[in-house]
Structures are given as structure tokens and as C-alpha cells.
Amino acid sequence: MNGFWHQVRTVLVRDLRRERRTAEVLGVTIPFGATAIVLIGFVLSANSDTLAKAGPAILWGVIFLFGTLVAVRRTAAETPAQRDMLALTGADPGAMWVGQAAASAVFLIVFEVIVGLVGFLFLGFSVPMWWSVPIVVILVGIGLAALGTLAGWIAHDLETGTALVPLIVAPLAIPLLLGASKTLDVLITNRGILRWIVLMLMVDLVVIIIGVLAARPLQENP
Amino acid sequence: MSAPLVSLQDVAFSAGKSLILRSVTLTVGEGEAVGLFGANGAGKTTLLRLVALLSRSTGGTVDILGSSGGTDLSLVRRRIGMIGHTPALYPTLSLLENLSFLVGMRGEPVDRVGDALAEVGLGNVISRQARHCSHGMQRRAEIAYQILVQPDLLLLDEPHSALDGPAGELVEYLAASVVDRGGATLVVSHDRERVSQMTHRNVELVGGRLL
């Protein structure tokens, strides 16, 4: 198991280092995501009631669209030669998958925090139960990262490439984002959130288990 | 007599409706270097990927380093070294970081990576990102990696392309060191004259068949 986690850490460090040099998430995706929120905020600013009600769904919709793109793009950007070289290290495919998903989760959580702050400023809703926001942000970040990474790995093996990714990601993302949207909704109205957090936690666990179990067959059936 | 390191029996490979390899039989034993020639599109790279266990044949039997005996393919793959015709380094990582990453994924110590890069003449550019290195320098770095990991089976795809004279000699040194240790080398190339000097025998792929 030590070898597994050592490989996870090695992949994570590689991906964080690559992002530090290219700033693909921080320099490109976050500004576009924030701009989308600001634009929606301006368009709906005349109707503050609608904006407050639709705010959580708009925020998670933007996070889903940009977040999935981040996770898929990062996985699909690896060249066939790089994948071959990595396969010939004999490393555990499950560890490679977890490492890539972990790096994407870090980027997505940063993305959520910044775009979320912009959302609170421009979509005009406030959250009484602030303490539980980090739980939602982390669960959604992990879930979307795991989904995007899984979709990217499956896309490697398909002749259609990334064209089928939305069909792979969307069905699994629905319960995750429903949970996130409902959680934020009930946070705003100050009601119980436990069942929605449990739903997100279950989705995260299911996708992670699928990813780790599918990594080896995906690598070994090229 | 020990089992061959590479054993392909009546192997076929098709992609969609295209039959790329048909009825290929090839055996490579310990301490043997074999050259593989053929025109563009003859299926040389496809054959190399089958031997590297990176693709699965659509017919016949493939046994690489005992892989057909139900062995974990990851354990077999780590004994195979390959230098493909396109660089496999991550452009935004330095040469040192690239090789340290690969060695780290093997679970081996990374303290010899700098020495290996120096051995192939890259000692003064180990911190340079791969995107700022020439194709030839990246290929040298990949040779350094193979020197470090000492594979039992070395697969080379057009190994002399983009390399100057001294770097070409490094390829020959690497291939010879694998063969001397009792391993095997399979070299795909168009450069018959040069490759023939480093191999014991040569075979040719024509229209997906081995001659």
C-alpha cells in the first residue's frame, strides 16, 4: 500500500508542478468562469428575487461546465507516448488515476472558492450556515474531479475521443450537483442539509471506487 | 534451453476493418538483437506496441517475458524499455523532473538521475524544461532513463532519428548493454546499414507479413 500512495503522491506533485508552469486552471479557466457569473449577475440584476432563487443552480451550473472541462482536458492532454512510457514503469493504474483525480480536485476546489466568492458578490445571496460551505465545496470538487478523470481515461480508449465525454459525465454528475444545489439552497434558508451531504458523499465514493477498479482494465485493454 | 523473451505465433492485428498485421511469427531469444525493417505503413510500430504489451493482438499468441502465464502485466511491462519515435517527456517539466517522475513511479531511488543525464551529455542542462530542449536532447534524456532502469527487453523505434553522431553511438551502447546482460533488443528503422551493425539478424515487414 505504501507503493500505491507513493505513486499517488508522485503523480500529484507532477500535475501541480505542470499547472504552476502553465497556469491553465488559474490563468485561463477561473477568469472565464468568473466572467460568466458576473455576466449572469448583470443580466438578472433587475429581478433580485429570481436571482436569489436561481443563484445556487447558476453557480453550480457554471462550476459543473468549467470544472468538468478542467478535469477532462487535464487527463486527455497526456500524449499517447507519455501514456506508453508511464505504463512501462509498471506503476499501479489505480494509483495513477487517484493521483490525477487528486490534482484535479485541488484545482477544482481553488476554482470553486474563487468563482463562489464572485457568485456571492454578483448573484446576491447570502449563507447563514457558513461553517458547512467548505464541506460542500470539497465534496463537489472531489466528485467532479473523479468524474472528469474517469471520463478522460475512458475517452482515451474510444475512437470518438472526448466527443462522448458529456454522455459519460452528465448522468453521474446530476446527483452530485443536485446535492450541491440543494445544500446551498437549504443553507440559504437555514434548514437541515445532512441528507444532501450524504448524497454527495455517496456519489464521490461510488465514482472513486469505479475509477480505481476501472483504471487497470482501461490501461490493459488498449 | 531457456524460453525466448519474445514469442509471437501467428499474430494478427486489425484496427476497424483494416488488417495491419497478418500471421506474424517472430521469436527473439536471450542476448539477441533483431532489426525490423519495412516501408511506411507496413505495421512496424504496431508490431512494436504489441511486443511492449501496449496493444492487444486480435489473433494468434503473444508471449513477452513470460506474460502469457497469467503474470501481472504491470510487472512484465516494467521490464520492457521503449524509445518511441515521438518524445515522451512532459514539455513543462525539466529533464531532471521528467526522469525523476518516471523513476519515482517505478518505486526506485531518484538520486542517480542526475548522473545518468550527465552520462549522456546532458549534465549541464538537467534543469531545462523539455520544451526548451531539441528533439535530439529529449531523445538523449530517454536514453539516460533506459540506462538507469536497465530493461530486459529494449524496443527502439527509429532510434537514430534526430541524433547526431555521438548520440547515435549512445543508442548502440544502450542496445549492446541490454544484449550483454542477456536481454534482447528489437530495433525498428529505415536505416538498414546502421542498424545492421548492431543486430544479429534482420526481418522485414511487407504488407503486414513478416519475411
CSV table of C-alpha atoms in Angstrom, one decimal:
chain,number,residue,atom,x,y,z
A,1,MET,CA,0.0,0.0,0.0
A,2,ASN,CA,3.0,2.3,0.6
A,3,GLY,CA,3.9,1.9,-3.0
A,4,PHE,CA,0.4,2.9,-4.0
A,5,TRP,CA,0.4,6.1,-2.1
A,6,HIS,CA,3.9,6.9,-3.1
A,7,GLN,CA,2.8,6.7,-6.7
A,8,VAL,CA,-0.3,8.8,-6.0
A,9,ARG,CA,1.9,11.5,-4.4
A,10,THR,CA,4.3,11.4,-7.4
A,11,VAL,CA,1.6,11.9,-9.9
A,12,LEU,CA,0.0,14.7,-7.7
A,13,VAL,CA,3.3,16.5,-7.5
A,14,ARG,CA,3.9,16.2,-11.2
A,15,ASP,CA,0.5,17.7,-12.0
A,16,LEU,CA,0.8,20.5,-9.5
A,17,ARG,CA,4.2,21.4,-11.0
A,18,ARG,CA,2.8,21.4,-14.5
A,19,GLU,CA,-0.1,23.6,-13.5
A,20,ARG,CA,2.3,26.0,-11.7
A,21,ARG,CA,4.2,26.4,-15.0
A,22,THR,CA,1.3,26.6,-17.5
A,23,ALA,CA,-1.4,28.3,-15.2
A,24,GLU,CA,-4.0,26.6,-17.3
A,25,VAL,CA,-6.6,26.5,-14.5
A,26,LEU,CA,-5.7,29.6,-12.5
A,27,GLY,CA,-4.8,31.8,-15.5
A,28,VAL,CA,-7.5,30.7,-18.0
A,29,THR,CA,-10.4,28.8,-16.6
A,30,ILE,CA,-11.0,30.8,-13.5
A,31,PRO,CA,-11.2,34.2,-15.3
A,32,PHE,CA,-13.7,32.7,-17.8
A,33,GLY,CA,-15.8,31.1,-15.0
A,34,ALA,CA,-15.8,34.3,-13.0
A,35,THR,CA,-16.8,36.3,-16.1
A,36,ALA,CA,-19.7,34.0,-16.8
A,37,ILE,CA,-21.0,34.6,-13.2
A,38,VAL,CA,-20.6,38.3,-13.5
A,39,LEU,CA,-22.5,38.5,-16.8
A,40,ILE,CA,-25.4,36.4,-15.5
A,41,GLY,CA,-25.4,38.6,-12.4
A,42,PHE,CA,-25.7,41.7,-14.5
A,43,VAL,CA,-28.4,40.2,-16.8
A,44,LEU,CA,-30.6,39.2,-13.9
A,45,SER,CA,-29.8,42.2,-11.6
A,46,ALA,CA,-33.2,43.8,-12.3
A,47,ASN,CA,-35.0,40.9,-10.8
A,48,SER,CA,-33.3,40.3,-7.4
A,49,ASP,CA,-35.9,37.7,-6.2
A,50,THR,CA,-35.3,35.5,-9.3
A,51,LEU,CA,-31.5,36.0,-9.0
A,52,ALA,CA,-31.6,34.9,-5.3
A,53,LYS,CA,-33.7,31.8,-6.0
A,54,ALA,CA,-31.7,30.7,-9.1
A,55,GLY,CA,-28.3,31.7,-7.7
A,56,PRO,CA,-27.2,28.3,-6.4
A,57,ALA,CA,-28.3,26.5,-9.6
A,58,ILE,CA,-26.5,29.1,-11.7
A,59,LEU,CA,-23.3,28.8,-9.6
A,60,TRP,CA,-23.2,25.0,-9.7
A,61,GLY,CA,-24.0,25.0,-13.4
A,62,VAL,CA,-21.0,27.2,-14.1
A,63,ILE,CA,-18.8,25.1,-11.8
A,64,PHE,CA,-20.0,21.9,-13.5
A,65,LEU,CA,-19.3,23.2,-17.0
A,66,PHE,CA,-15.9,24.7,-16.4
A,67,GLY,CA,-14.9,22.1,-13.7
A,68,THR,CA,-15.6,19.1,-15.9
A,69,LEU,CA,-13.7,20.7,-18.8
A,70,VAL,CA,-10.7,21.2,-16.4
A,71,ALA,CA,-10.6,17.6,-15.3
A,72,VAL,CA,-11.2,16.1,-18.7
A,73,ARG,CA,-8.8,18.4,-20.5
A,74,ARG,CA,-6.0,17.7,-18.0
A,75,THR,CA,-6.4,13.9,-18.4
A,76,ALA,CA,-6.9,14.0,-22.2
A,77,ALA,CA,-3.9,16.3,-22.7
A,78,GLU,CA,-1.5,13.5,-22.0
A,79,THR,CA,0.0,12.2,-25.3
A,80,PRO,CA,0.0,8.6,-26.3
A,81,ALA,CA,3.8,8.5,-26.0
A,82,GLN,CA,3.6,9.8,-22.4
A,83,ARG,CA,0.9,7.2,-21.5
A,84,ASP,CA,3.0,4.4,-23.0
A,85,MET,CA,6.1,5.5,-21.1
A,86,LEU,CA,4.1,5.7,-17.9
A,87,ALA,CA,2.5,2.2,-18.5
A,88,LEU,CA,6.0,0.8,-18.9
A,89,THR,CA,7.0,1.9,-15.4
A,90,GLY,CA,4.8,-0.8,-14.2
A,91,ALA,CA,3.0,1.6,-11.9
A,92,ASP,CA,-0.4,0.8,-10.5
A,93,PRO,CA,-3.0,2.2,-12.9
A,94,GLY,CA,-5.3,2.8,-9.9
A,95,ALA,CA,-2.6,5.0,-8.3
A,96,MET,CA,-2.2,6.9,-11.5
A,97,TRP,CA,-5.9,7.5,-11.6
A,98,VAL,CA,-6.1,8.6,-8.0
A,99,GLY,CA,-3.1,10.9,-8.4
A,100,GLN,CA,-4.6,12.6,-11.5
A,101,ALA,CA,-8.0,12.9,-9.8
A,102,ALA,CA,-6.5,14.3,-6.6
A,103,ALA,CA,-4.6,17.0,-8.6
A,104,SER,CA,-7.8,17.9,-10.5
A,105,ALA,CA,-9.7,18.1,-7.2
A,106,VAL,CA,-7.1,20.6,-5.8
A,107,PHE,CA,-7.6,22.8,-9.0
A,108,LEU,CA,-11.4,22.5,-8.8
A,109,ILE,CA,-11.6,23.4,-5.2
A,110,VAL,CA,-9.5,26.6,-5.9
A,111,PHE,CA,-11.8,27.2,-8.9
A,112,GLU,CA,-14.9,26.8,-6.7
A,113,VAL,CA,-13.7,29.1,-4.0
A,114,ILE,CA,-12.9,31.9,-6.3
A,115,VAL,CA,-15.9,31.5,-8.6
A,116,GLY,CA,-18.1,31.0,-5.5
A,117,LEU,CA,-16.9,34.3,-4.0
A,118,VAL,CA,-17.7,36.0,-7.3
A,119,GLY,CA,-21.1,34.3,-7.2
A,120,PHE,CA,-21.9,35.6,-3.7
A,121,LEU,CA,-20.9,39.1,-4.8
A,122,PHE,CA,-22.8,39.2,-8.1
A,123,LEU,CA,-25.7,36.7,-7.6
A,124,GLY,CA,-26.7,38.4,-4.4
A,125,PHE,CA,-27.4,35.6,-2.0
A,126,SER,CA,-26.1,35.1,1.5
A,127,VAL,CA,-25.4,31.9,3.5
A,128,PRO,CA,-26.2,31.8,7.2
A,129,MET,CA,-24.5,28.4,7.9
A,130,TRP,CA,-21.0,29.3,6.6
A,131,TRP,CA,-19.4,26.5,8.5
A,132,SER,CA,-20.8,23.9,6.2
A,133,VAL,CA,-19.8,25.6,2.9
A,134,PRO,CA,-16.3,24.0,2.9
A,135,ILE,CA,-17.8,20.5,3.1
A,136,VAL,CA,-19.9,21.2,0.0
A,137,VAL,CA,-17.0,22.7,-1.9
A,138,ILE,CA,-14.7,19.8,-1.1
A,139,LEU,CA,-17.3,17.1,-1.9
A,140,VAL,CA,-18.2,18.7,-5.2
A,141,GLY,CA,-14.5,19.3,-6.1
A,142,ILE,CA,-13.7,15.6,-5.4
A,143,GLY,CA,-16.7,14.4,-7.2
A,144,LEU,CA,-16.3,16.4,-10.4
A,145,ALA,CA,-12.5,15.7,-10.5
A,146,ALA,CA,-13.2,12.0,-10.2
A,147,LEU,CA,-15.9,12.1,-12.8
A,148,GLY,CA,-13.8,14.1,-15.2
A,149,THR,CA,-10.7,11.9,-14.7
A,150,LEU,CA,-12.7,8.8,-15.3
A,151,ALA,CA,-14.3,10.3,-18.4
A,152,GLY,CA,-10.8,11.3,-19.7
A,153,TRP,CA,-9.5,7.7,-19.2
A,154,ILE,CA,-12.5,6.2,-21.0
A,155,ALA,CA,-12.1,8.8,-23.8
A,156,HIS,CA,-8.5,7.6,-24.4
A,157,ASP,CA,-9.9,4.2,-25.4
A,158,LEU,CA,-12.6,5.4,-27.7
A,159,GLU,CA,-12.2,6.2,-31.3
A,160,THR,CA,-14.6,9.1,-30.8
A,161,GLY,CA,-12.1,10.6,-28.3
A,162,THR,CA,-13.6,13.2,-26.0
A,163,ALA,CA,-16.8,13.6,-28.0
A,164,LEU,CA,-18.6,11.1,-25.8
A,165,VAL,CA,-17.4,12.7,-22.5
A,166,PRO,CA,-20.6,14.6,-21.9
A,167,LEU,CA,-22.6,11.4,-22.2
A,168,ILE,CA,-20.4,9.7,-19.6
A,169,VAL,CA,-20.2,12.6,-17.2
A,170,ALA,CA,-23.7,14.1,-17.2
A,171,PRO,CA,-25.7,11.2,-15.7
A,172,LEU,CA,-23.2,10.7,-12.8
A,173,ALA,CA,-22.9,14.5,-12.3
A,174,ILE,CA,-26.7,15.0,-11.9
A,175,PRO,CA,-27.0,13.6,-8.3
A,176,LEU,CA,-23.8,15.4,-7.3
A,177,LEU,CA,-24.9,18.8,-8.5
A,178,LEU,CA,-28.4,18.2,-7.3
A,179,GLY,CA,-27.0,17.6,-3.8
A,180,ALA,CA,-24.7,20.7,-4.1
A,181,SER,CA,-27.5,22.9,-5.4
A,182,LYS,CA,-30.0,21.7,-2.7
A,183,THR,CA,-27.4,22.0,0.0
A,184,LEU,CA,-26.6,25.6,-0.9
A,185,ASP,CA,-30.4,26.2,-1.2
A,186,VAL,CA,-31.1,24.9,2.3
A,187,LEU,CA,-28.0,26.6,3.7
A,188,ILE,CA,-29.5,29.9,2.5
A,189,THR,CA,-32.9,29.1,4.1
A,190,ASN,CA,-31.2,27.7,7.2
A,191,ARG,CA,-32.7,24.2,7.1
A,192,GLY,CA,-31.1,20.7,7.5
A,193,ILE,CA,-28.5,19.7,5.0
A,194,LEU,CA,-27.4,16.3,6.1
A,195,ARG,CA,-29.2,14.2,3.6
A,196,TRP,CA,-27.9,16.2,0.7
A,197,ILE,CA,-24.3,16.0,2.0
A,198,VAL,CA,-24.7,12.2,2.4
A,199,LEU,CA,-25.9,12.1,-1.2
A,200,MET,CA,-22.8,13.9,-2.4
A,201,LEU,CA,-20.6,11.8,-0.3
A,202,MET,CA,-22.1,8.6,-1.7
A,203,VAL,CA,-21.6,9.9,-5.3
A,204,ASP,CA,-18.0,10.7,-4.6
A,205,LEU,CA,-17.4,7.3,-3.1
A,206,VAL,CA,-19.1,5.4,-5.9
A,207,VAL,CA,-17.1,7.3,-8.6
A,208,ILE,CA,-13.8,6.9,-6.8
A,209,ILE,CA,-14.4,3.1,-6.4
A,210,ILE,CA,-15.4,2.9,-10.1
A,211,GLY,CA,-12.3,4.8,-11.1
A,212,VAL,CA,-9.8,2.8,-9.1
A,213,LEU,CA,-11.4,-0.5,-10.3
A,214,ALA,CA,-11.7,0.6,-13.9
A,215,ALA,CA,-8.2,2.0,-14.2
A,216,ARG,CA,-6.4,-1.3,-14.7
A,217,PRO,CA,-8.8,-2.7,-17.3
A,218,LEU,CA,-8.8,0.6,-19.1
A,219,GLN,CA,-5.0,0.6,-19.3
A,220,GLU,CA,-4.7,-3.1,-20.1
A,221,ASN,CA,-7.3,-3.3,-22.9
A,222,PRO,CA,-6.0,-0.8,-25.4
B,1,MET,CA,17.4,-24.1,-23.4
B,2,SER,CA,15.7,-21.1,-21.9
B,3,ALA,CA,12.3,-19.7,-23.2
B,4,PRO,CA,12.5,-16.9,-25.7
B,5,LEU,CA,12.0,-13.4,-24.4
B,6,VAL,CA,9.7,-12.5,-27.3
B,7,SER,CA,7.4,-15.2,-28.9
B,8,LEU,CA,4.8,-14.2,-31.4
B,9,GLN,CA,2.9,-17.1,-33.0
B,10,ASP,CA,0.6,-16.4,-36.0
B,11,VAL,CA,-0.2,-13.0,-34.6
B,12,ALA,CA,-2.8,-10.7,-36.3
B,13,PHE,CA,-3.8,-7.2,-35.6
B,14,SER,CA,-6.6,-5.2,-37.1
B,15,ALA,CA,-7.9,-1.7,-36.5
B,16,GLY,CA,-11.5,-1.3,-37.6
B,17,LYS,CA,-11.7,-3.1,-41.0
B,18,SER,CA,-8.0,-2.6,-41.7
B,19,LEU,CA,-5.9,-5.7,-41.2
B,20,ILE,CA,-2.5,-4.3,-40.2
B,21,LEU,CA,-0.6,-7.4,-39.2
B,22,ARG,CA,-1.3,-10.9,-40.5
B,23,SER,CA,0.1,-14.2,-39.4
B,24,VAL,CA,3.3,-12.8,-37.9
B,25,THR,CA,5.6,-15.3,-36.2
B,26,LEU,CA,8.7,-14.0,-34.5
B,27,THR,CA,11.0,-15.3,-31.8
B,28,VAL,CA,13.7,-13.3,-30.1
B,29,GLY,CA,15.9,-15.1,-27.6
B,30,GLU,CA,18.3,-14.1,-24.8
B,31,GLY,CA,21.3,-12.0,-25.9
B,32,GLU,CA,19.8,-11.4,-29.3
B,33,ALA,CA,19.3,-8.1,-31.2
B,34,VAL,CA,16.9,-8.1,-34.1
B,35,GLY,CA,16.3,-5.4,-36.7
B,36,LEU,CA,12.8,-4.8,-38.1
B,37,PHE,CA,12.5,-3.1,-41.4
B,38,GLY,CA,9.6,-2.1,-43.7
B,39,ALA,CA,8.1,0.6,-45.7
B,40,ASN,CA,5.9,3.3,-44.1
B,41,GLY,CA,2.6,1.8,-43.0
B,42,ALA,CA,3.9,-1.7,-43.1
B,43,GLY,CA,2.9,-2.2,-39.4
B,44,LYS,CA,6.4,-1.8,-37.7
B,45,THR,CA,5.2,0.5,-34.9
B,46,THR,CA,2.1,-1.6,-34.4
B,47,LEU,CA,4.2,-4.7,-34.0
B,48,LEU,CA,6.5,-2.9,-31.5
B,49,ARG,CA,3.5,-1.8,-29.4
B,50,LEU,CA,2.2,-5.4,-29.4
B,51,VAL,CA,5.6,-6.6,-28.1
B,52,ALA,CA,5.6,-3.8,-25.5
B,53,LEU,CA,2.2,-5.1,-24.3
B,54,LEU,CA,0.7,-1.7,-25.0
B,55,SER,CA,-1.8,-3.1,-27.6
B,56,ARG,CA,-3.5,-6.4,-27.7
B,57,SER,CA,-3.4,-8.7,-30.7
B,58,THR,CA,-6.7,-9.6,-32.5
B,59,GLY,CA,-5.4,-13.1,-33.3
B,60,GLY,CA,-2.5,-15.5,-32.5
B,61,THR,CA,-0.4,-15.8,-29.4
B,62,VAL,CA,1.8,-13.2,-27.8
B,63,ASP,CA,4.2,-14.2,-25.0
B,64,ILE,CA,6.6,-11.5,-23.8
B,65,LEU,CA,8.9,-12.2,-20.9
B,66,GLY,CA,6.5,-15.0,-19.8
B,67,SER,CA,3.4,-12.7,-20.0
B,68,SER,CA,1.1,-15.5,-21.3
B,69,GLY,CA,1.4,-17.4,-18.0
B,70,GLY,CA,-1.1,-15.2,-16.2
B,71,THR,CA,1.6,-12.9,-14.8
B,72,ASP,CA,0.5,-9.4,-13.8
B,73,LEU,CA,1.1,-7.3,-16.9
B,74,SER,CA,2.4,-4.3,-14.9
B,75,LEU,CA,5.2,-6.5,-13.6
B,76,VAL,CA,6.1,-7.6,-17.1
B,77,ARG,CA,5.9,-4.1,-18.6
B,78,ARG,CA,8.3,-2.6,-16.1
B,79,ARG,CA,11.0,-5.0,-17.5
B,80,ILE,CA,10.4,-3.5,-21.0
B,81,GLY,CA,12.1,-0.3,-22.2
B,82,MET,CA,10.9,1.6,-25.2
B,83,ILE,CA,12.1,4.6,-27.0
B,84,GLY,CA,9.4,5.6,-29.5
B,85,HIS,CA,9.7,7.9,-32.5
B,86,THR,CA,8.0,10.8,-30.7
B,87,PRO,CA,9.3,12.2,-27.4
B,88,ALA,CA,7.5,11.0,-24.3
B,89,LEU,CA,8.7,13.8,-21.9
B,90,TYR,CA,6.4,16.3,-20.3
B,91,PRO,CA,7.2,19.6,-22.0
B,92,THR,CA,6.8,21.8,-18.9
B,93,LEU,CA,8.9,19.6,-16.6
B,94,SER,CA,12.7,19.8,-16.6
B,95,LEU,CA,14.8,16.8,-17.8
B,96,LEU,CA,15.6,16.0,-14.2
B,97,GLU,CA,12.0,16.2,-13.1
B,98,ASN,CA,10.8,14.1,-16.1
B,99,LEU,CA,13.2,11.3,-15.3
B,100,SER,CA,12.7,11.6,-11.5
B,101,PHE,CA,9.0,11.2,-12.1
B,102,LEU,CA,9.4,8.0,-14.1
B,103,VAL,CA,11.9,6.5,-11.8
B,104,GLY,CA,9.7,7.5,-8.8
B,105,MET,CA,6.7,5.8,-10.3
B,106,ARG,CA,8.9,2.6,-10.5
B,107,GLY,CA,9.5,3.0,-6.8
B,108,GLU,CA,13.2,3.3,-7.3
B,109,PRO,CA,15.6,5.9,-5.8
B,110,VAL,CA,16.0,9.1,-7.8
B,111,ASP,CA,19.4,10.0,-6.6
B,112,ARG,CA,21.2,8.6,-9.7
B,113,VAL,CA,19.1,10.5,-12.3
B,114,GLY,CA,21.5,13.5,-12.5
B,115,ASP,CA,24.4,11.1,-13.1
B,116,ALA,CA,22.5,9.3,-15.8
B,117,LEU,CA,21.8,12.6,-17.6
B,118,ALA,CA,25.4,13.6,-17.3
B,119,GLU,CA,26.4,10.2,-18.8
B,120,VAL,CA,24.5,11.1,-22.0
B,121,GLY,CA,26.0,14.6,-22.2
B,122,LEU,CA,23.1,16.5,-20.6
B,123,GLY,CA,24.8,17.2,-17.2
B,124,ASN,CA,24.7,21.0,-17.8
B,125,VAL,CA,21.0,21.2,-18.8
B,126,ILE,CA,19.3,19.0,-16.3
B,127,SER,CA,17.1,21.9,-15.0
B,128,ARG,CA,16.0,22.9,-18.5
B,129,GLN,CA,12.3,22.3,-19.3
B,130,ALA,CA,11.9,19.6,-22.1
B,131,ARG,CA,10.0,22.1,-24.3
B,132,HIS,CA,13.2,24.2,-24.5
B,133,CYS,CA,15.3,21.1,-25.5
B,134,SER,CA,15.8,19.9,-29.0
B,135,HIS,CA,14.3,16.6,-30.2
B,136,GLY,CA,17.8,15.1,-30.0
B,137,MET,CA,18.3,16.3,-26.4
B,138,GLN,CA,15.0,14.8,-25.4
B,139,ARG,CA,16.0,11.5,-27.1
B,140,ARG,CA,19.2,11.6,-25.1
B,141,ALA,CA,17.3,12.0,-21.9
B,142,GLU,CA,15.1,9.0,-22.8
B,143,ILE,CA,18.3,7.0,-23.4
B,144,ALA,CA,19.5,8.1,-20.0
B,145,TYR,CA,16.3,6.8,-18.5
B,146,GLN,CA,16.8,3.4,-20.2
B,147,ILE,CA,20.4,3.3,-18.9
B,148,LEU,CA,19.0,3.9,-15.4
B,149,VAL,CA,16.3,1.2,-15.4
B,150,GLN,CA,18.2,-1.5,-17.4
B,151,PRO,CA,15.3,-3.2,-19.1
B,152,ASP,CA,15.4,-6.9,-20.1
B,153,LEU,CA,13.8,-6.2,-23.4
B,154,LEU,CA,14.6,-2.9,-25.2
B,155,LEU,CA,12.4,-1.7,-28.1
B,156,LEU,CA,13.7,1.1,-30.3
B,157,ASP,CA,11.6,2.9,-32.9
B,158,GLU,CA,13.7,4.8,-35.4
B,159,PRO,CA,16.3,5.3,-32.7
B,160,HIS,CA,18.8,7.3,-34.8
B,161,SER,CA,16.4,9.9,-36.0
B,162,ALA,CA,17.3,13.5,-34.8
B,163,LEU,CA,20.5,12.2,-33.2
B,164,ASP,CA,24.0,13.5,-34.0
B,165,GLY,CA,26.9,11.1,-34.3
B,166,PRO,CA,27.9,10.8,-30.6
B,167,ALA,CA,24.3,10.4,-29.6
B,168,GLY,CA,23.8,7.7,-32.2
B,169,GLU,CA,26.6,5.8,-30.5
B,170,LEU,CA,24.8,6.1,-27.2
B,171,VAL,CA,21.9,4.2,-28.8
B,172,GLU,CA,24.3,1.4,-29.9
B,173,TYR,CA,25.9,1.4,-26.4
B,174,LEU,CA,22.5,1.1,-24.8
B,175,ALA,CA,21.3,-1.7,-27.1
B,176,ALA,CA,24.6,-3.6,-26.6
B,177,SER,CA,24.5,-3.3,-22.8
B,178,VAL,CA,21.0,-4.9,-22.8
B,179,VAL,CA,22.1,-7.8,-25.0
B,180,ASP,CA,25.3,-8.3,-23.0
B,181,ARG,CA,23.2,-8.7,-19.8
B,182,GLY,CA,21.3,-11.5,-21.5
B,183,GLY,CA,18.3,-9.3,-22.6
B,184,ALA,CA,17.1,-8.7,-26.1
B,185,THR,CA,16.7,-5.7,-28.4
B,186,LEU,CA,14.2,-5.1,-31.2
B,187,VAL,CA,15.1,-2.2,-33.4
B,188,VAL,CA,12.6,-0.7,-36.0
B,189,SER,CA,14.3,1.5,-38.5
B,190,HIS,CA,14.7,2.7,-42.1
B,191,ASP,CA,18.5,3.0,-41.7
B,192,ARG,CA,19.4,-0.6,-42.7
B,193,GLU,CA,23.1,-0.1,-42.9
B,194,ARG,CA,23.4,1.4,-39.4
B,195,VAL,CA,21.0,-0.9,-37.7
B,196,SER,CA,22.6,-4.0,-39.3
B,197,GLN,CA,25.8,-3.2,-37.4
B,198,MET,CA,24.0,-3.5,-34.1
B,199,THR,CA,21.8,-6.5,-34.7
B,200,HIS,CA,22.4,-10.3,-35.1
B,201,ARG,CA,19.7,-10.7,-37.7
B,202,ASN,CA,17.0,-8.7,-39.5
B,203,VAL,CA,13.5,-9.3,-40.6
B,204,GLU,CA,11.2,-7.3,-42.9
B,205,LEU,CA,7.5,-6.5,-42.7
B,206,VAL,CA,5.8,-6.3,-46.0
B,207,GLY,CA,2.0,-5.6,-46.2
B,208,GLY,CA,1.6,-6.8,-42.6
B,209,ARG,CA,3.5,-10.0,-43.1
B,210,LEU,CA,6.9,-10.9,-41.8
B,211,LEU,CA,9.5,-12.0,-44.4
